[in-house]
Amino acid sequence: MHPADINAALRKAGSNQARIAEQLRISGNAISNVIYSRMTSYRVANAIAKVTGLSVNTLWPGKYNRTAH
């Protein structure tokens, strides 16, 4: 999924990158880096997936191959 679509999904869910960062107690840059695929973090990807109601695989097809969660 394109980063703009991921950010739009966060907004539709009533959230944003800053809220996710605050919930996870990490920097906003870390959230942005995952959204823009500059780094990988299943923890961050999973948090975004939970908030948006979309699967990690829908958000980042083929990037995170975990089946559990």
PDB file of N, CA and C in Angstrom:
ATOM      1  N   MET A   1       0.845  -1.167   0.000  1.00  0.00           N
ATOM      2  CA  MET A   1       0.000   0.000   0.000  1.00  0.00           C
ATOM      3  C   MET A   1       0.898   1.240   0.000  1.00  0.00           C
ATOM      4  N   HIS A   2       0.502   2.252  -0.688  1.00  0.00           N
ATOM      5  CA  HIS A   2       1.276   3.495  -0.745  1.00  0.00           C
ATOM      6  C   HIS A   2       1.248   4.178   0.626  1.00  0.00           C
ATOM      7  N   PRO A   3       2.356   4.807   1.039  1.00  0.00           N
ATOM      8  CA  PRO A   3       2.393   5.486   2.336  1.00  0.00           C
ATOM      9  C   PRO A   3       1.247   6.490   2.536  1.00  0.00           C
ATOM     10  N   ALA A   4       0.856   7.199   1.490  1.00  0.00           N
ATOM     11  CA  ALA A   4      -0.250   8.147   1.615  1.00  0.00           C
ATOM     12  C   ALA A   4      -1.549   7.421   1.957  1.00  0.00           C
ATOM     13  N   ASP A   5      -1.711   6.223   1.425  1.00  0.00           N
ATOM     14  CA  ASP A   5      -2.907   5.427   1.731  1.00  0.00           C
ATOM     15  C   ASP A   5      -2.885   4.932   3.172  1.00  0.00           C
ATOM     16  N   ILE A   6      -1.709   4.586   3.663  1.00  0.00           N
ATOM     17  CA  ILE A   6      -1.589   4.146   5.052  1.00  0.00           C
ATOM     18  C   ILE A   6      -1.916   5.308   5.986  1.00  0.00           C
ATOM     19  N   ASN A   7      -1.374   6.482   5.689  1.00  0.00           N
ATOM     20  CA  ASN A   7      -1.680   7.663   6.503  1.00  0.00           C
ATOM     21  C   ASN A   7      -3.164   8.006   6.435  1.00  0.00           C
ATOM     22  N   ALA A   8      -3.771   7.858   5.266  1.00  0.00           N
ATOM     23  CA  ALA A   8      -5.209   8.113   5.124  1.00  0.00           C
ATOM     24  C   ALA A   8      -6.010   7.111   5.949  1.00  0.00           C
ATOM     25  N   ALA A   9      -5.573   5.852   5.956  1.00  0.00           N
ATOM     26  CA  ALA A   9      -6.266   4.829   6.759  1.00  0.00           C
ATOM     27  C   ALA A   9      -6.157   5.155   8.243  1.00  0.00           C
ATOM     28  N   LEU A  10      -5.006   5.659   8.669  1.00  0.00           N
ATOM     29  CA  LEU A  10      -4.855   6.082  10.063  1.00  0.00           C
ATOM     30  C   LEU A  10      -5.823   7.220  10.390  1.00  0.00           C
ATOM     31  N   ARG A  11      -5.896   8.205   9.502  1.00  0.00           N
ATOM     32  CA  ARG A  11      -6.813   9.334   9.719  1.00  0.00           C
ATOM     33  C   ARG A  11      -8.261   8.868   9.768  1.00  0.00           C
ATOM     34  N   LYS A  12      -8.627   7.980   8.858  1.00  0.00           N
ATOM     35  CA  LYS A  12     -10.003   7.454   8.838  1.00  0.00           C
ATOM     36  C   LYS A  12     -10.337   6.742  10.137  1.00  0.00           C
ATOM     37  N   ALA A  13      -9.325   6.136  10.756  1.00  0.00           N
ATOM     38  CA  ALA A  13      -9.517   5.422  12.014  1.00  0.00           C
ATOM     39  C   ALA A  13      -9.438   6.369  13.217  1.00  0.00           C
ATOM     40  N   GLY A  14      -9.249   7.651  12.949  1.00  0.00           N
ATOM     41  CA  GLY A  14      -9.172   8.633  14.029  1.00  0.00           C
ATOM     42  C   GLY A  14      -7.822   8.674  14.722  1.00  0.00           C
ATOM     43  N   SER A  15      -6.796   8.290  14.008  1.00  0.00           N
ATOM     44  CA  SER A  15      -5.462   8.270  14.596  1.00  0.00           C
ATOM     45  C   SER A  15      -4.468   8.943  13.653  1.00  0.00           C
ATOM     46  N   ASN A  16      -3.206   8.898  14.026  1.00  0.00           N
ATOM     47  CA  ASN A  16      -2.141   9.443  13.189  1.00  0.00           C
ATOM     48  C   ASN A  16      -0.807   8.880  13.668  1.00  0.00           C
ATOM     49  N   GLN A  17       0.248   9.236  12.981  1.00  0.00           N
ATOM     50  CA  GLN A  17       1.570   8.715  13.320  1.00  0.00           C
ATOM     51  C   GLN A  17       1.976   9.091  14.741  1.00  0.00           C
ATOM     52  N   ALA A  18       1.694  10.306  15.153  1.00  0.00           N
ATOM     53  CA  ALA A  18       2.081  10.764  16.492  1.00  0.00           C
ATOM     54  C   ALA A  18       1.398   9.944  17.581  1.00  0.00           C
ATOM     55  N   ARG A  19       0.135   9.615  17.385  1.00  0.00           N
ATOM     56  CA  ARG A  19      -0.584   8.811  18.394  1.00  0.00           C
ATOM     57  C   ARG A  19      -0.010   7.408  18.499  1.00  0.00           C
ATOM     58  N   ILE A  20       0.309   6.829  17.353  1.00  0.00           N
ATOM     59  CA  ILE A  20       0.908   5.488  17.366  1.00  0.00           C
ATOM     60  C   ILE A  20       2.255   5.545  18.091  1.00  0.00           C
ATOM     61  N   ALA A  21       3.056   6.546  17.778  1.00  0.00           N
ATOM     62  CA  ALA A  21       4.364   6.702  18.419  1.00  0.00           C
ATOM     63  C   ALA A  21       4.206   6.848  19.933  1.00  0.00           C
ATOM     64  N   GLU A  22       3.246   7.631  20.344  1.00  0.00           N
ATOM     65  CA  GLU A  22       3.004   7.835  21.774  1.00  0.00           C
ATOM     66  C   GLU A  22       2.580   6.523  22.441  1.00  0.00           C
ATOM     67  N   GLN A  23       1.696   5.788  21.805  1.00  0.00           N
ATOM     68  CA  GLN A  23       1.232   4.513  22.361  1.00  0.00           C
ATOM     69  C   GLN A  23       2.372   3.514  22.505  1.00  0.00           C
ATOM     70  N   LEU A  24       3.259   3.494  21.531  1.00  0.00           N
ATOM     71  CA  LEU A  24       4.375   2.549  21.545  1.00  0.00           C
ATOM     72  C   LEU A  24       5.597   3.083  22.280  1.00  0.00           C
ATOM     73  N   ARG A  25       5.539   4.363  22.649  1.00  0.00           N
ATOM     74  CA  ARG A  25       6.653   5.034  23.327  1.00  0.00           C
ATOM     75  C   ARG A  25       7.933   4.993  22.497  1.00  0.00           C
ATOM     76  N   ILE A  26       7.759   5.337  21.226  1.00  0.00           N
ATOM     77  CA  ILE A  26       8.901   5.445  20.318  1.00  0.00           C
ATOM     78  C   ILE A  26       8.779   6.759  19.559  1.00  0.00           C
ATOM     79  N   SER A  27       9.784   7.088  18.787  1.00  0.00           N
ATOM     80  CA  SER A  27       9.776   8.356  18.060  1.00  0.00           C
ATOM     81  C   SER A  27       8.816   8.325  16.874  1.00  0.00           C
ATOM     82  N   GLY A  28       8.338   9.487  16.537  1.00  0.00           N
ATOM     83  CA  GLY A  28       7.507   9.628  15.347  1.00  0.00           C
ATOM     84  C   GLY A  28       8.268   9.256  14.094  1.00  0.00           C
ATOM     85  N   ASN A  29       9.572   9.506  14.102  1.00  0.00           N
ATOM     86  CA  ASN A  29      10.403   9.132  12.949  1.00  0.00           C
ATOM     87  C   ASN A  29      10.400   7.631  12.725  1.00  0.00           C
ATOM     88  N   ALA A  30      10.367   6.858  13.796  1.00  0.00           N
ATOM     89  CA  ALA A  30      10.329   5.402  13.655  1.00  0.00           C
ATOM     90  C   ALA A  30       9.038   4.967  12.962  1.00  0.00           C
ATOM     91  N   ILE A  31       7.931   5.593  13.317  1.00  0.00           N
ATOM     92  CA  ILE A  31       6.652   5.281  12.677  1.00  0.00           C
ATOM     93  C   ILE A  31       6.720   5.629  11.195  1.00  0.00           C
ATOM     94  N   SER A  32       7.205   6.816  10.906  1.00  0.00           N
ATOM     95  CA  SER A  32       7.324   7.263   9.523  1.00  0.00           C
ATOM     96  C   SER A  32       8.226   6.343   8.717  1.00  0.00           C
ATOM     97  N   ASN A  33       9.340   5.928   9.307  1.00  0.00           N
ATOM     98  CA  ASN A  33      10.269   5.038   8.609  1.00  0.00           C
ATOM     99  C   ASN A  33       9.628   3.708   8.248  1.00  0.00           C
ATOM    100  N   VAL A  34       8.778   3.194   9.116  1.00  0.00           N
ATOM    101  CA  VAL A  34       8.082   1.940   8.806  1.00  0.00           C
ATOM    102  C   VAL A  34       7.045   2.178   7.719  1.00  0.00           C
ATOM    103  N   ILE A  35       6.269   3.237   7.844  1.00  0.00           N
ATOM    104  CA  ILE A  35       5.239   3.527   6.838  1.00  0.00           C
ATOM    105  C   ILE A  35       5.865   3.691   5.453  1.00  0.00           C
ATOM    106  N   TYR A  36       7.000   4.366   5.387  1.00  0.00           N
ATOM    107  CA  TYR A  36       7.661   4.607   4.108  1.00  0.00           C
ATOM    108  C   TYR A  36       8.651   3.508   3.726  1.00  0.00           C
ATOM    109  N   SER A  37       8.631   2.389   4.469  1.00  0.00           N
ATOM    110  CA  SER A  37       9.475   1.213   4.187  1.00  0.00           C
ATOM    111  C   SER A  37      10.965   1.509   4.209  1.00  0.00           C
ATOM    112  N   ARG A  38      11.371   2.472   5.021  1.00  0.00           N
ATOM    113  CA  ARG A  38      12.798   2.739   5.187  1.00  0.00           C
ATOM    114  C   ARG A  38      13.398   1.823   6.242  1.00  0.00           C
ATOM    115  N   MET A  39      12.547   1.244   7.076  1.00  0.00           N
ATOM    116  CA  MET A  39      12.964   0.242   8.055  1.00  0.00           C
ATOM    117  C   MET A  39      11.794  -0.693   8.307  1.00  0.00           C
ATOM    118  N   THR A  40      12.078  -1.848   8.877  1.00  0.00           N
ATOM    119  CA  THR A  40      11.009  -2.783   9.195  1.00  0.00           C
ATOM    120  C   THR A  40      10.876  -2.922  10.705  1.00  0.00           C
ATOM    121  N   SER A  41       9.668  -3.051  11.159  1.00  0.00           N
ATOM    122  CA  SER A  41       9.368  -3.323  12.557  1.00  0.00           C
ATOM    123  C   SER A  41       7.981  -3.947  12.601  1.00  0.00           C
ATOM    124  N   TYR A  42       7.945  -5.235  12.902  1.00  0.00           N
ATOM    125  CA  TYR A  42       6.638  -5.890  12.970  1.00  0.00           C
ATOM    126  C   TYR A  42       5.796  -5.277  14.090  1.00  0.00           C
ATOM    127  N   ARG A  43       6.428  -4.894  15.166  1.00  0.00           N
ATOM    128  CA  ARG A  43       5.704  -4.273  16.290  1.00  0.00           C
ATOM    129  C   ARG A  43       4.967  -3.023  15.823  1.00  0.00           C
ATOM    130  N   VAL A  44       5.637  -2.151  15.095  1.00  0.00           N
ATOM    131  CA  VAL A  44       5.026  -0.926  14.590  1.00  0.00           C
ATOM    132  C   VAL A  44       3.979  -1.260  13.530  1.00  0.00           C
ATOM    133  N   ALA A  45       4.329  -2.130  12.600  1.00  0.00           N
ATOM    134  CA  ALA A  45       3.393  -2.497  11.535  1.00  0.00           C
ATOM    135  C   ALA A  45       2.119  -3.095  12.120  1.00  0.00           C
ATOM    136  N   ASN A  46       2.263  -3.941  13.119  1.00  0.00           N
ATOM    137  CA  ASN A  46       1.111  -4.571  13.743  1.00  0.00           C
ATOM    138  C   ASN A  46       0.248  -3.540  14.470  1.00  0.00           C
ATOM    139  N   ALA A  47       0.867  -2.580  15.121  1.00  0.00           N
ATOM    140  CA  ALA A  47       0.108  -1.522  15.806  1.00  0.00           C
ATOM    141  C   ALA A  47      -0.702  -0.715  14.800  1.00  0.00           C
ATOM    142  N   ILE A  48      -0.111  -0.386  13.674  1.00  0.00           N
ATOM    143  CA  ILE A  48      -0.814   0.360  12.629  1.00  0.00           C
ATOM    144  C   ILE A  48      -1.957  -0.488  12.073  1.00  0.00           C
ATOM    145  N   ALA A  49      -1.696  -1.770  11.870  1.00  0.00           N
ATOM    146  CA  ALA A  49      -2.731  -2.668  11.360  1.00  0.00           C
ATOM    147  C   ALA A  49      -3.927  -2.733  12.318  1.00  0.00           C
ATOM    148  N   LYS A  50      -3.639  -2.853  13.606  1.00  0.00           N
ATOM    149  CA  LYS A  50      -4.725  -2.918  14.593  1.00  0.00           C
ATOM    150  C   LYS A  50      -5.566  -1.650  14.594  1.00  0.00           C
ATOM    151  N   VAL A  51      -4.920  -0.510  14.531  1.00  0.00           N
ATOM    152  CA  VAL A  51      -5.647   0.762  14.545  1.00  0.00           C
ATOM    153  C   VAL A  51      -6.498   0.934  13.286  1.00  0.00           C
ATOM    154  N   THR A  52      -5.942   0.567  12.141  1.00  0.00           N
ATOM    155  CA  THR A  52      -6.651   0.777  10.873  1.00  0.00           C
ATOM    156  C   THR A  52      -7.668  -0.311  10.565  1.00  0.00           C
ATOM    157  N   GLY A  53      -7.518  -1.458  11.216  1.00  0.00           N
ATOM    158  CA  GLY A  53      -8.403  -2.580  10.908  1.00  0.00           C
ATOM    159  C   GLY A  53      -8.007  -3.321   9.639  1.00  0.00           C
ATOM    160  N   LEU A  54      -6.828  -3.012   9.125  1.00  0.00           N
ATOM    161  CA  LEU A  54      -6.306  -3.674   7.935  1.00  0.00           C
ATOM    162  C   LEU A  54      -5.198  -4.635   8.353  1.00  0.00           C
ATOM    163  N   SER A  55      -5.001  -5.677   7.602  1.00  0.00           N
ATOM    164  CA  SER A  55      -3.939  -6.621   7.947  1.00  0.00           C
ATOM    165  C   SER A  55      -2.569  -6.032   7.598  1.00  0.00           C
ATOM    166  N   VAL A  56      -1.559  -6.542   8.291  1.00  0.00           N
ATOM    167  CA  VAL A  56      -0.191  -6.127   7.986  1.00  0.00           C
ATOM    168  C   VAL A  56       0.120  -6.434   6.527  1.00  0.00           C
ATOM    169  N   ASN A  57      -0.343  -7.581   6.035  1.00  0.00           N
ATOM    170  CA  ASN A  57      -0.077  -7.951   4.647  1.00  0.00           C
ATOM    171  C   ASN A  57      -0.793  -7.036   3.652  1.00  0.00           C
ATOM    172  N   THR A  58      -1.937  -6.511   4.020  1.00  0.00           N
ATOM    173  CA  THR A  58      -2.630  -5.547   3.153  1.00  0.00           C
ATOM    174  C   THR A  58      -1.852  -4.240   3.097  1.00  0.00           C
ATOM    175  N   LEU A  59      -1.348  -3.818   4.239  1.00  0.00           N
ATOM    176  CA  LEU A  59      -0.604  -2.554   4.308  1.00  0.00           C
ATOM    177  C   LEU A  59       0.758  -2.650   3.631  1.00  0.00           C
ATOM    178  N   TRP A  60       1.455  -3.766   3.862  1.00  0.00           N
ATOM    179  CA  TRP A  60       2.790  -3.984   3.282  1.00  0.00           C
ATOM    180  C   TRP A  60       2.835  -5.378   2.676  1.00  0.00           C
ATOM    181  N   PRO A  61       2.280  -5.565   1.490  1.00  0.00           N
ATOM    182  CA  PRO A  61       2.210  -6.900   0.885  1.00  0.00           C
ATOM    183  C   PRO A  61       3.571  -7.579   0.795  1.00  0.00           C
ATOM    184  N   GLY A  62       3.652  -8.780   1.378  1.00  0.00           N
ATOM    185  CA  GLY A  62       4.860  -9.580   1.288  1.00  0.00           C
ATOM    186  C   GLY A  62       6.031  -9.158   2.151  1.00  0.00           C
ATOM    187  N   LYS A  63       5.913  -8.040   2.854  1.00  0.00           N
ATOM    188  CA  LYS A  63       7.056  -7.537   3.626  1.00  0.00           C
ATOM    189  C   LYS A  63       7.202  -8.250   4.966  1.00  0.00           C
ATOM    190  N   TYR A  64       6.088  -8.503   5.617  1.00  0.00           N
ATOM    191  CA  TYR A  64       6.092  -9.179   6.921  1.00  0.00           C
ATOM    192  C   TYR A  64       5.401 -10.507   6.742  1.00  0.00           C
ATOM    193  N   ASN A  65       6.138 -11.588   6.854  1.00  0.00           N
ATOM    194  CA  ASN A  65       5.581 -12.903   6.558  1.00  0.00           C
ATOM    195  C   ASN A  65       5.162 -13.675   7.794  1.00  0.00           C
ATOM    196  N   ARG A  66       4.842 -13.005   8.857  1.00  0.00           N
ATOM    197  CA  ARG A  66       4.361 -13.686  10.060  1.00  0.00           C
ATOM    198  C   ARG A  66       2.905 -14.066   9.846  1.00  0.00           C
ATOM    199  N   THR A  67       2.565 -15.276  10.232  1.00  0.00           N
ATOM    200  CA  THR A  67       1.178 -15.702  10.117  1.00  0.00           C
ATOM    201  C   THR A  67       0.461 -15.581  11.444  1.00  0.00           C
ATOM    202  N   ALA A  68       1.192 -15.662  12.541  1.00  0.00           N
ATOM    203  CA  ALA A  68       0.579 -15.484  13.857  1.00  0.00           C
ATOM    204  C   ALA A  68       0.396 -14.002  14.126  1.00  0.00           C
ATOM    205  N   HIS A  69      -0.598 -13.646  14.872  1.00  0.00           N
ATOM    206  CA  HIS A  69      -0.965 -12.291  15.269  1.00  0.00           C
ATOM    207  C   HIS A  69      -2.131 -11.922  14.457  1.00  0.00           C
TER     208      HIS A  69
END
